[in-house]
Short mmCIF file of N, CA and C in Angstrom, two decimals:
data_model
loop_
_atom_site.label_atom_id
_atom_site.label_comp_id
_atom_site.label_asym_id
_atom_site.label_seq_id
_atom_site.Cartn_x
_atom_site.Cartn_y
_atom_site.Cartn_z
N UNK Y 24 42.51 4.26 14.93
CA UNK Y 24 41.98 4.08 13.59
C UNK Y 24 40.80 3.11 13.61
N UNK Y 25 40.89 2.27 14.59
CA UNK Y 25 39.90 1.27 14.50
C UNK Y 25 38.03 1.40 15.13
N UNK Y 26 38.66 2.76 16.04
CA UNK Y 26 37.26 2.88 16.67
C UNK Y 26 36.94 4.23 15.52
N UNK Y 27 37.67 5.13 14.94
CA UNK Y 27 37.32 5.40 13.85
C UNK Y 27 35.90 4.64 12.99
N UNK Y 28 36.58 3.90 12.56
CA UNK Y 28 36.14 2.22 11.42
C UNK Y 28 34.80 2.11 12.17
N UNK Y 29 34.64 2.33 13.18
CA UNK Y 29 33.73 1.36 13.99
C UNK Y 29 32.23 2.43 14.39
N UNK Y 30 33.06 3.89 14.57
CA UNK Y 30 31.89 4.59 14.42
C UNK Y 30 31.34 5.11 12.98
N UNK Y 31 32.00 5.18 11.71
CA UNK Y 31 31.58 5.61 10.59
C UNK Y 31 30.80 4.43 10.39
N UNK Y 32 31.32 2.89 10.82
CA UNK Y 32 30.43 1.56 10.20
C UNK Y 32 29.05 1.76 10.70
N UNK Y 33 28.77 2.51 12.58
CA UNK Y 33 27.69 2.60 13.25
C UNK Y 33 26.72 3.46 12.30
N UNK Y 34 27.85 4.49 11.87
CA UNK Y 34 26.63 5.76 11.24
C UNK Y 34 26.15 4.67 10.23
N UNK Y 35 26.87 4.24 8.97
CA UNK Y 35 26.27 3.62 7.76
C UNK Y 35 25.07 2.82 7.89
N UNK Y 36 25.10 1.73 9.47
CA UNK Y 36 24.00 0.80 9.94
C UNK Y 36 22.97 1.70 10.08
N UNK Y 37 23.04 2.53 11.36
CA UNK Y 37 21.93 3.57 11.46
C UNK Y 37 21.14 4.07 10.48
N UNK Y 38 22.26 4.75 9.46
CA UNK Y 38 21.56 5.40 8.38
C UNK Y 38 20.65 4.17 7.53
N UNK Y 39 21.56 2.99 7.24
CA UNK Y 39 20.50 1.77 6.48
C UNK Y 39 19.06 1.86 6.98
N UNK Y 40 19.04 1.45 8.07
CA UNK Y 40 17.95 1.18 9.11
C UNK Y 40 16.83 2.79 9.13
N UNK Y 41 17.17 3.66 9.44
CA UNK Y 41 16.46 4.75 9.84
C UNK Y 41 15.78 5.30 8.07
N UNK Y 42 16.60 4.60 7.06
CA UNK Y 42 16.18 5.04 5.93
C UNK Y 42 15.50 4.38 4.99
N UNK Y 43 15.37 2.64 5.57
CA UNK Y 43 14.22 1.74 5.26
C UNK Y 43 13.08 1.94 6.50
N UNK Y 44 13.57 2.23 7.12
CA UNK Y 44 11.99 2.62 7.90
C UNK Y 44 11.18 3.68 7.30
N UNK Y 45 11.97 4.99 7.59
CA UNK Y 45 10.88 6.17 7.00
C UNK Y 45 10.46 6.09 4.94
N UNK Y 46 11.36 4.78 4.51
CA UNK Y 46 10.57 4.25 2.95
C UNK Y 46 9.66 3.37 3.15
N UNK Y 47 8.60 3.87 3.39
CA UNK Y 47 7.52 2.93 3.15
C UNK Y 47 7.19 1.65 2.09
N UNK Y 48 7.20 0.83 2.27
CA UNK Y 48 6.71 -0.26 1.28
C UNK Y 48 5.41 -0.04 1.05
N UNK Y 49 4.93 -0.54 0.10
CA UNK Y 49 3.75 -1.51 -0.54
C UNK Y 49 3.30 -2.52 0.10
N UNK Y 50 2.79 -2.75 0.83
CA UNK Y 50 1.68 -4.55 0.53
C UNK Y 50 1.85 -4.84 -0.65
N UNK Y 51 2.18 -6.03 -1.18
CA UNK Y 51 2.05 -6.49 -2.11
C UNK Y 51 0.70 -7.86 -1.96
N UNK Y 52 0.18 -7.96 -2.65
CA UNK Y 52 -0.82 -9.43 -2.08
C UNK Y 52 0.32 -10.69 -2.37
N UNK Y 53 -0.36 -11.40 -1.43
CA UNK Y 53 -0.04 -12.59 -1.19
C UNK Y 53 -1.21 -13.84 -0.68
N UNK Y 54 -0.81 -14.98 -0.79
CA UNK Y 54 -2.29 -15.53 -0.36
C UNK Y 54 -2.37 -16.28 0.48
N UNK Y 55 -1.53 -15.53 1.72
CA UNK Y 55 -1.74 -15.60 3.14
C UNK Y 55 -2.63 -14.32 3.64
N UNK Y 56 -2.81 -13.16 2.54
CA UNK Y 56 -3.79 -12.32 3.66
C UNK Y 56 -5.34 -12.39 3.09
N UNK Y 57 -5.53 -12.42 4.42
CA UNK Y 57 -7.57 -12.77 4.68
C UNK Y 57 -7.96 -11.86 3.96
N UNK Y 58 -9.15 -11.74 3.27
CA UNK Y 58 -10.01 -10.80 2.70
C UNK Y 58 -10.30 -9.98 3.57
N UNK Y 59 -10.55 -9.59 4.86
CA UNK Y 59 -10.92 -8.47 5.93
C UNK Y 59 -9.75 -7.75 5.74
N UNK Y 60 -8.48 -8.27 5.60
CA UNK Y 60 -7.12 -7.62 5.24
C UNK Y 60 -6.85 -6.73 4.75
N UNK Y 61 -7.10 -7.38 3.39
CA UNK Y 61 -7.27 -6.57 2.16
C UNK Y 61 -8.10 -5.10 2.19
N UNK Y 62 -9.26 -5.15 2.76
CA UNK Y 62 -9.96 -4.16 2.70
C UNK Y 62 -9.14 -3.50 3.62
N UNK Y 63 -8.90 -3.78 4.95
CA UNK Y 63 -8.28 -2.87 5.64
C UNK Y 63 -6.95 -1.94 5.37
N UNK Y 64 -6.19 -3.23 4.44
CA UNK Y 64 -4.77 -2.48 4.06
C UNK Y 64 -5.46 -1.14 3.46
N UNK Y 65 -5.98 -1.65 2.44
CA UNK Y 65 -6.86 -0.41 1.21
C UNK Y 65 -7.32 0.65 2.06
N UNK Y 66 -7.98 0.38 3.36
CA UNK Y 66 -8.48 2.00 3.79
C UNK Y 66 -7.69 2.36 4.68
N UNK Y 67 -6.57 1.59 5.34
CA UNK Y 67 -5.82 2.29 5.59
C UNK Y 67 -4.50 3.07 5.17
N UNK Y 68 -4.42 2.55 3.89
CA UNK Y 68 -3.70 3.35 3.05
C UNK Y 68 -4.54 4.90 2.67
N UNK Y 69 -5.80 5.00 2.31
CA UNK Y 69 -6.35 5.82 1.53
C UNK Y 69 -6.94 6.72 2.96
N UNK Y 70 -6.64 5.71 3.90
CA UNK Y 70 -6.79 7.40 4.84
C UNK Y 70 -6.01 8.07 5.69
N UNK Y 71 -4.68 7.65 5.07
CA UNK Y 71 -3.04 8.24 5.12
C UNK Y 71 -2.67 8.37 4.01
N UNK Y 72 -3.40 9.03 2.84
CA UNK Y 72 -3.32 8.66 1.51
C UNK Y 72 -1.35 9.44 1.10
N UNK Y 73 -0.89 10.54 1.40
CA UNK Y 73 -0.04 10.97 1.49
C UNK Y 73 1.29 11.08 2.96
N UNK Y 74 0.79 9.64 3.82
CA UNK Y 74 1.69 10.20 4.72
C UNK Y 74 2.80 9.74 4.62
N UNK Y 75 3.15 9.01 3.72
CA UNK Y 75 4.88 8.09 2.91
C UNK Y 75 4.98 8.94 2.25
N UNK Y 76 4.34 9.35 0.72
CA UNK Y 76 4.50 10.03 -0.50
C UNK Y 76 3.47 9.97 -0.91
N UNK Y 77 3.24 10.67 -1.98
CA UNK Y 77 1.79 11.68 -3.01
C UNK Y 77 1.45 10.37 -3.28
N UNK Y 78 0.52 10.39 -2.87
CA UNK Y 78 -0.45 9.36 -3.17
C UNK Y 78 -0.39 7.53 -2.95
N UNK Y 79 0.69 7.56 -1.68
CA UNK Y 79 0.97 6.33 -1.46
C UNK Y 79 -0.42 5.78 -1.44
N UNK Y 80 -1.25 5.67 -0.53
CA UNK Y 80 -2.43 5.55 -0.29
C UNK Y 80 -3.51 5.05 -1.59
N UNK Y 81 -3.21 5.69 -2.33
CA UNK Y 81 -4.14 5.28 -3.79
C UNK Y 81 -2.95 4.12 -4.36
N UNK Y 82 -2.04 4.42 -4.48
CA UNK Y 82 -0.89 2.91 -5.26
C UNK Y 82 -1.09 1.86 -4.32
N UNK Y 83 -1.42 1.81 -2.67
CA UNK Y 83 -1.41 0.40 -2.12
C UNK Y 83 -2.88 0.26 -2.31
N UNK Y 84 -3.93 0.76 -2.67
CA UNK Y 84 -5.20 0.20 -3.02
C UNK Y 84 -5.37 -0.29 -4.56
N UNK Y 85 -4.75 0.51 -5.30
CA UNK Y 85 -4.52 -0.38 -6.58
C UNK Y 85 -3.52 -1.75 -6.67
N UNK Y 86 -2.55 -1.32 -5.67
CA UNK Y 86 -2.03 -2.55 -5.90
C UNK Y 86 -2.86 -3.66 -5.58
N UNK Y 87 -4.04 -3.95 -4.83
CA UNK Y 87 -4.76 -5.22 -4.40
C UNK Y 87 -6.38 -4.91 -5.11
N UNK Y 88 -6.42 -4.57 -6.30
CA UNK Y 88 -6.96 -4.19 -7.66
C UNK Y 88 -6.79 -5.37 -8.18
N UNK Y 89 -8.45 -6.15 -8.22
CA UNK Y 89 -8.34 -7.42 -9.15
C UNK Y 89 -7.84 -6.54 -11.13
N UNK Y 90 -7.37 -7.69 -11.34
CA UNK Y 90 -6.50 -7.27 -12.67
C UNK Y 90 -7.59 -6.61 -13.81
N UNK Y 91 -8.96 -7.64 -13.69
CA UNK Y 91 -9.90 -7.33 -14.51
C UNK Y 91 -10.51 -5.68 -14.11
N UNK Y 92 -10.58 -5.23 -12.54
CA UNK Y 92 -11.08 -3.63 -12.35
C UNK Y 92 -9.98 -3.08 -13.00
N UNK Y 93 -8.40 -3.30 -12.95
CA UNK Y 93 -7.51 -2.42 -13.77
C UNK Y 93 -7.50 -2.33 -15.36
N UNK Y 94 -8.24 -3.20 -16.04
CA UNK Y 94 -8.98 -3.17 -17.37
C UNK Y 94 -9.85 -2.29 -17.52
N UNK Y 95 -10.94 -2.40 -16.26
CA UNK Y 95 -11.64 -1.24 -16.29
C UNK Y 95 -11.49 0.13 -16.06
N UNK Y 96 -10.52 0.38 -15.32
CA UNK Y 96 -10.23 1.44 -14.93
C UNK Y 96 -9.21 1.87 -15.88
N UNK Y 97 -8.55 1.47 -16.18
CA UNK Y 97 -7.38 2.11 -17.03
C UNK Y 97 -5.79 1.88 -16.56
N UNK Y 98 -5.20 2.89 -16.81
CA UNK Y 98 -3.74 2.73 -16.00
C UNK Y 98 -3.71 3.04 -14.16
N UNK Y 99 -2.85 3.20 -13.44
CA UNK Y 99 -3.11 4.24 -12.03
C UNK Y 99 -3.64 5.34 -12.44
N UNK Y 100 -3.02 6.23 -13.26
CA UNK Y 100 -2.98 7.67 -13.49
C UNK Y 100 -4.73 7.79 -13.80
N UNK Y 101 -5.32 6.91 -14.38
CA UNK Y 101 -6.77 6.92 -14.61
C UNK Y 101 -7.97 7.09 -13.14
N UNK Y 102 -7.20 5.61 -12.46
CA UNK Y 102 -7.12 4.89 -11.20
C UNK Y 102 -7.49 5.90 -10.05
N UNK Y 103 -5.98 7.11 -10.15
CA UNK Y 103 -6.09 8.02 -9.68
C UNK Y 103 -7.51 8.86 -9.52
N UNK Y 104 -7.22 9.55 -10.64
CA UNK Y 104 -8.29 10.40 -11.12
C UNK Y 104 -9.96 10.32 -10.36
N UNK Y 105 -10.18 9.00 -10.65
CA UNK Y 105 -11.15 8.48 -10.32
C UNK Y 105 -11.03 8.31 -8.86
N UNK Y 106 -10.46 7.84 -7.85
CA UNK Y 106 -10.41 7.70 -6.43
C UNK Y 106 -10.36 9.30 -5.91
N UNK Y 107 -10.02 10.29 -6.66
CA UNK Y 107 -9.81 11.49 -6.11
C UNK Y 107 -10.93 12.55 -6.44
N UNK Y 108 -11.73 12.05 -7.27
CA UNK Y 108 -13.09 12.86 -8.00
C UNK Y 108 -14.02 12.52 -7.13
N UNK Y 109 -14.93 13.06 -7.20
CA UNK Y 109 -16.40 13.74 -6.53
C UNK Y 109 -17.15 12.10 -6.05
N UNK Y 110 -17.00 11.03 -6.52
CA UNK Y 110 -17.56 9.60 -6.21
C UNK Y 110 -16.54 9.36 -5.06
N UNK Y 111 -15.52 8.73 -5.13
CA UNK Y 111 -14.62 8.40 -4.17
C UNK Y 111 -13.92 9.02 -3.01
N UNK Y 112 -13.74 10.28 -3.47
CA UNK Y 112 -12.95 11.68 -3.05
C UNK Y 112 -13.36 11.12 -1.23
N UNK Y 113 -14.19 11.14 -0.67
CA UNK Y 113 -14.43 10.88 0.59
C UNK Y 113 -13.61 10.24 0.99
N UNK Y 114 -12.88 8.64 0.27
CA UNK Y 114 -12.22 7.98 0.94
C UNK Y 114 -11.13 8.86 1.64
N UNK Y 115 -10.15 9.84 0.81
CA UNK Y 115 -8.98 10.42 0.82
C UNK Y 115 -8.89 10.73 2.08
N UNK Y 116 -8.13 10.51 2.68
CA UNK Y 116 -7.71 11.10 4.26
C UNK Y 116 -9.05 10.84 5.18
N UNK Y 117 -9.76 9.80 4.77
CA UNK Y 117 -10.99 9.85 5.95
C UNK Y 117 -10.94 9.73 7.23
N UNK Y 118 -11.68 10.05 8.23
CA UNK Y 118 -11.39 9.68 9.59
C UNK Y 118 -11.35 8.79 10.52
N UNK Y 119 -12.06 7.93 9.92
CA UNK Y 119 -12.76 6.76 10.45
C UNK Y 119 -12.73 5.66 9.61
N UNK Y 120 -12.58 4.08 9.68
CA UNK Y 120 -13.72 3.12 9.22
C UNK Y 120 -13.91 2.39 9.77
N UNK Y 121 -15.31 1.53 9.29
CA UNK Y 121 -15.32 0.26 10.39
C UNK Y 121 -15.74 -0.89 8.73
N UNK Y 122 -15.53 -2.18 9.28
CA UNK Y 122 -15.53 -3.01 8.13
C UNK Y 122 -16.50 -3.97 8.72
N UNK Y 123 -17.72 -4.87 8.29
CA UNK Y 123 -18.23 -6.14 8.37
C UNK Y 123 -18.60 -6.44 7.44
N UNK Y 124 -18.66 -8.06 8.02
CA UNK Y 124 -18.88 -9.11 6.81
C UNK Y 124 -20.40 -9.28 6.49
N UNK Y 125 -20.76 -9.15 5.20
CA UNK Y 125 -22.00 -8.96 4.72
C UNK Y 125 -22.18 -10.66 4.06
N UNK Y 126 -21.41 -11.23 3.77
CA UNK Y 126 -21.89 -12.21 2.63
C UNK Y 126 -20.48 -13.06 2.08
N UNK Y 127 -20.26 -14.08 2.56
CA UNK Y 127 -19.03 -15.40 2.20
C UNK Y 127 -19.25 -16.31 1.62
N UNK Y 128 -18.50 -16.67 0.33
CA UNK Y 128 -18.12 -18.08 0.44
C UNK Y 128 -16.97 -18.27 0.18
N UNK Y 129 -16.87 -19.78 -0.90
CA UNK Y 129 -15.04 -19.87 -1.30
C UNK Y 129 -14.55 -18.95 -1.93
N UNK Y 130 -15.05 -17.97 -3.03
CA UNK Y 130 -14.52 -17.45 -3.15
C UNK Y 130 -14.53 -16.12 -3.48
N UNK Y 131 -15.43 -15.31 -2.82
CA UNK Y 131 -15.92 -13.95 -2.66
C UNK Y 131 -16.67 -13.73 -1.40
N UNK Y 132 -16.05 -12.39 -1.09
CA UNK Y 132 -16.90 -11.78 0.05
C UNK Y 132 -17.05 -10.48 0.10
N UNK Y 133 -18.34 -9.99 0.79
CA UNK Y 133 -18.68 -9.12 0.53
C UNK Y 133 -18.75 -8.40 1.84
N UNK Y 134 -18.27 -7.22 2.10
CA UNK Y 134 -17.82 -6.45 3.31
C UNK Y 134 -18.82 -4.98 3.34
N UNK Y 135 -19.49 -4.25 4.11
CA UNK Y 135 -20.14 -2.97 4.59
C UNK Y 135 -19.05 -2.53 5.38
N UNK Y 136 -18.80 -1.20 4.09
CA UNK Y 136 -17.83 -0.63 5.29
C UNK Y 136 -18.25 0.87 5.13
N UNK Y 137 -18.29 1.28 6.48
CA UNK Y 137 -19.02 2.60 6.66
C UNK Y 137 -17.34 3.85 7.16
N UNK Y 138 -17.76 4.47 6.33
CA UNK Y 138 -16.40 5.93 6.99
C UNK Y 138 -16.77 6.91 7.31
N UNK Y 139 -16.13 7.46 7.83
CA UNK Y 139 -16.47 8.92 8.43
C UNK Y 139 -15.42 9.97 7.94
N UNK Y 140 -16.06 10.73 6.55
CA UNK Y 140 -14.96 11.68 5.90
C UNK Y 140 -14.51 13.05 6.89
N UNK Y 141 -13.46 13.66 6.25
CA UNK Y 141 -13.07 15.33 6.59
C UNK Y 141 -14.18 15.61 7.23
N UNK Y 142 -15.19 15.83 6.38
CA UNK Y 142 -16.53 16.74 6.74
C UNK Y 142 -17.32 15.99 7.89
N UNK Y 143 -16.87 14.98 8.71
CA UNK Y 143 -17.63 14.54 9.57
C UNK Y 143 -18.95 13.49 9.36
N UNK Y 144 -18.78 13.32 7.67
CA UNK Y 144 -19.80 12.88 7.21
C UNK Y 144 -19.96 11.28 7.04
N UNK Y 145 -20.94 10.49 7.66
CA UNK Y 145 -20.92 8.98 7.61
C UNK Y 145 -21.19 8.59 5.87
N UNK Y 146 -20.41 7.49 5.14
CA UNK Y 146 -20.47 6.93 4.04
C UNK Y 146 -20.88 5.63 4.44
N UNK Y 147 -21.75 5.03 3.64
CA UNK Y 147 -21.35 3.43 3.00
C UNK Y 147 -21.29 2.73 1.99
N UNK Y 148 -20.47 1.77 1.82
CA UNK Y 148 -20.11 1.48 0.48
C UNK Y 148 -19.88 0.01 0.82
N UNK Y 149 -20.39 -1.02 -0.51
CA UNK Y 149 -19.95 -2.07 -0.38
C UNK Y 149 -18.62 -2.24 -0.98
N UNK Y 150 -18.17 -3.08 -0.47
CA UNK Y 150 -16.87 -3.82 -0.58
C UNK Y 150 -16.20 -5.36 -0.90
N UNK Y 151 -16.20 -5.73 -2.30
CA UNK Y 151 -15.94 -7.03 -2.18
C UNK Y 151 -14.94 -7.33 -2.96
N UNK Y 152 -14.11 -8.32 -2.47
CA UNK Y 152 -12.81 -9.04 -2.78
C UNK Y 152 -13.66 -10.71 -3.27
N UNK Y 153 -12.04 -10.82 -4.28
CA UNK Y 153 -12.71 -12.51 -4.68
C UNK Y 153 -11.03 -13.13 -4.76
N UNK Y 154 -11.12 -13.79 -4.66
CA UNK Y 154 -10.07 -15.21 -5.09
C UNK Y 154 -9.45 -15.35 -6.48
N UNK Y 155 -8.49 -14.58 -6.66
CA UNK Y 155 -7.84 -14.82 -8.13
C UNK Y 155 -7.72 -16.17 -8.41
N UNK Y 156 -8.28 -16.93 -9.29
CA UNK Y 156 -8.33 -17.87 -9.89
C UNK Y 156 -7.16 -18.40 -10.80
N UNK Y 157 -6.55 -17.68 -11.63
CA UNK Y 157 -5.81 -18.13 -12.54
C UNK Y 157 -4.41 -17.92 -11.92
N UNK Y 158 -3.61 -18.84 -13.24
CA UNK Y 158 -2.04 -19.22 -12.70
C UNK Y 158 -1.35 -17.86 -12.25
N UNK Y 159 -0.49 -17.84 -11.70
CA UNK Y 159 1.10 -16.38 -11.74
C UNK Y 159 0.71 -16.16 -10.55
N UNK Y 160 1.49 -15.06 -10.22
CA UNK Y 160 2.00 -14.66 -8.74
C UNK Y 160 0.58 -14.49 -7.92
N UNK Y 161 -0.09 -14.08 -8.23
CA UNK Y 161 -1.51 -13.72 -7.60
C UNK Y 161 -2.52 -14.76 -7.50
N UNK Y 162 -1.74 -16.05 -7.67
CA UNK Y 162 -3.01 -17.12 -7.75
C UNK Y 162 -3.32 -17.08 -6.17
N UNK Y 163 -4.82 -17.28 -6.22
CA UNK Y 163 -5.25 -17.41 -4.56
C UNK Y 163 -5.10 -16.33 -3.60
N UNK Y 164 -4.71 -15.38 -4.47
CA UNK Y 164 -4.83 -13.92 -3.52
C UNK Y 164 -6.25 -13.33 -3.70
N UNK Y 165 -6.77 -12.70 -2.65
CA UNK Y 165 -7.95 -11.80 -2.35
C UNK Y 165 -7.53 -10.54 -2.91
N UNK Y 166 -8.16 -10.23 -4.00
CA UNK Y 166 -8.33 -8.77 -4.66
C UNK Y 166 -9.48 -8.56 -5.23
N UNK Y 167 -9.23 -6.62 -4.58
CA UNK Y 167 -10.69 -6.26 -5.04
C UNK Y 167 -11.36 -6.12 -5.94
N UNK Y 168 -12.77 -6.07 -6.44
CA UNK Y 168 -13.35 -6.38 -7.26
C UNK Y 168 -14.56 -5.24 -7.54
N UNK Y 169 -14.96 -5.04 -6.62
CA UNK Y 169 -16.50 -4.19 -6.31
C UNK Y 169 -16.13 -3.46 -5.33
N UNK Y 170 -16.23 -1.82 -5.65
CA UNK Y 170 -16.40 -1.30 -4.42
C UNK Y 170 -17.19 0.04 -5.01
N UNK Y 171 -18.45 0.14 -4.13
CA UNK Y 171 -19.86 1.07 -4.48
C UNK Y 171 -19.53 2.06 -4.54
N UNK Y 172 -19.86 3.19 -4.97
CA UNK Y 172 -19.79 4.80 -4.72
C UNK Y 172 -20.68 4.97 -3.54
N UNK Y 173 -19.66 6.04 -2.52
CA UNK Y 173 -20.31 5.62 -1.29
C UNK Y 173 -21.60 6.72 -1.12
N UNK Y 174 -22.44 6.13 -0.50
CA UNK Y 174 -23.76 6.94 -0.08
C UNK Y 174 -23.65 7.26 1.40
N UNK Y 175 -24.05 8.43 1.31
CA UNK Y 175 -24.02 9.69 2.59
C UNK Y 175 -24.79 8.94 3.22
N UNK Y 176 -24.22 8.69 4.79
CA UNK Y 176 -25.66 8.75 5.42
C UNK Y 176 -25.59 9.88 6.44
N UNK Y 177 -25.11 11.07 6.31
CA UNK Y 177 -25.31 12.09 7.36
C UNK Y 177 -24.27 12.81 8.10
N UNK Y 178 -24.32 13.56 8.38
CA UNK Y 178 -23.09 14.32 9.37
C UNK Y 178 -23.18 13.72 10.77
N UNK Y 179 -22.27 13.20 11.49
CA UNK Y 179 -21.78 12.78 12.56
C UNK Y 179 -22.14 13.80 13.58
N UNK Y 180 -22.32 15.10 13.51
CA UNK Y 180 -22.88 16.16 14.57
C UNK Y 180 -24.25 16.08 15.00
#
């Protein structure tokens, strides 16, 4: 009875374990991660935009969405819309990026980050994060702020 007990307990561990792994989390910000971070979490979410669930990829780039762009933008579902239309649409599943630092101080920076979409095609777009300022969970976290509609620079062939 006891090694019974002992292999149903094994399955239950296994199953815990094997079923927080394949659930992907969120990044949540925090203000231990660097601004190069940030951008990176963001494109590397958006160019696995679906490989957790529909649209993981666009929810971990909003999630590190200074509060004031989510004013601008609207709800996600807006958020969405917009990351997946004819301006942004490149990011989605891109192939490539590379990130540098264009411009620092205390509390904004400004990043060139160039991708290489589906179509083989080089983008660039600026990229800048700033320093949440005010009190609550996000004080002193890097979230984004500015990010360009990206301009073609050419097919990779």
């Amino acid at each position: 009875m006891l090694k019974i007990q002992l292999i149903i307990f094994k399955f239950f561990i296994l199953f815990f374990i094997s079923s927080s792994i394949l659930k992907a989390e969120l990044i949540n910000p925090n203000n231990n991660i660097e601004p190069i971070e940030v951008v990176k979490i963001q494109l590397a979410g958006l160019q696995n935009n679906d490989l957790n669930y529909n649209d993981f990829g666009i929810k971990q780039t909003w999630n590190f969405a200074h509060p004031n762009n989510k004013k601008n933008t609207g709800p996600l579902e807006n958020f969405t819309q917009m990351i997946k239309g004819n301006a942004y649409g490149v990011l989605i599943n891109h192939l490539e990026s590379t990130v540098s630092l264009l411009k620092k101080n205390n509390d904004q920076v400004e990043f060139e980050v160039i991708i290489l979409d589906q179509n083989k095609i080089y983008h660039k777009l600026l990229w800048q994060v700033e320093k949440y300022i005010e009190e609550g969970p996000l004080k002193d976290c890097w979230l984004t702020t500015v990010v360009t509609s990206p301009i073609s620079l050419g097919s990779s062939i």
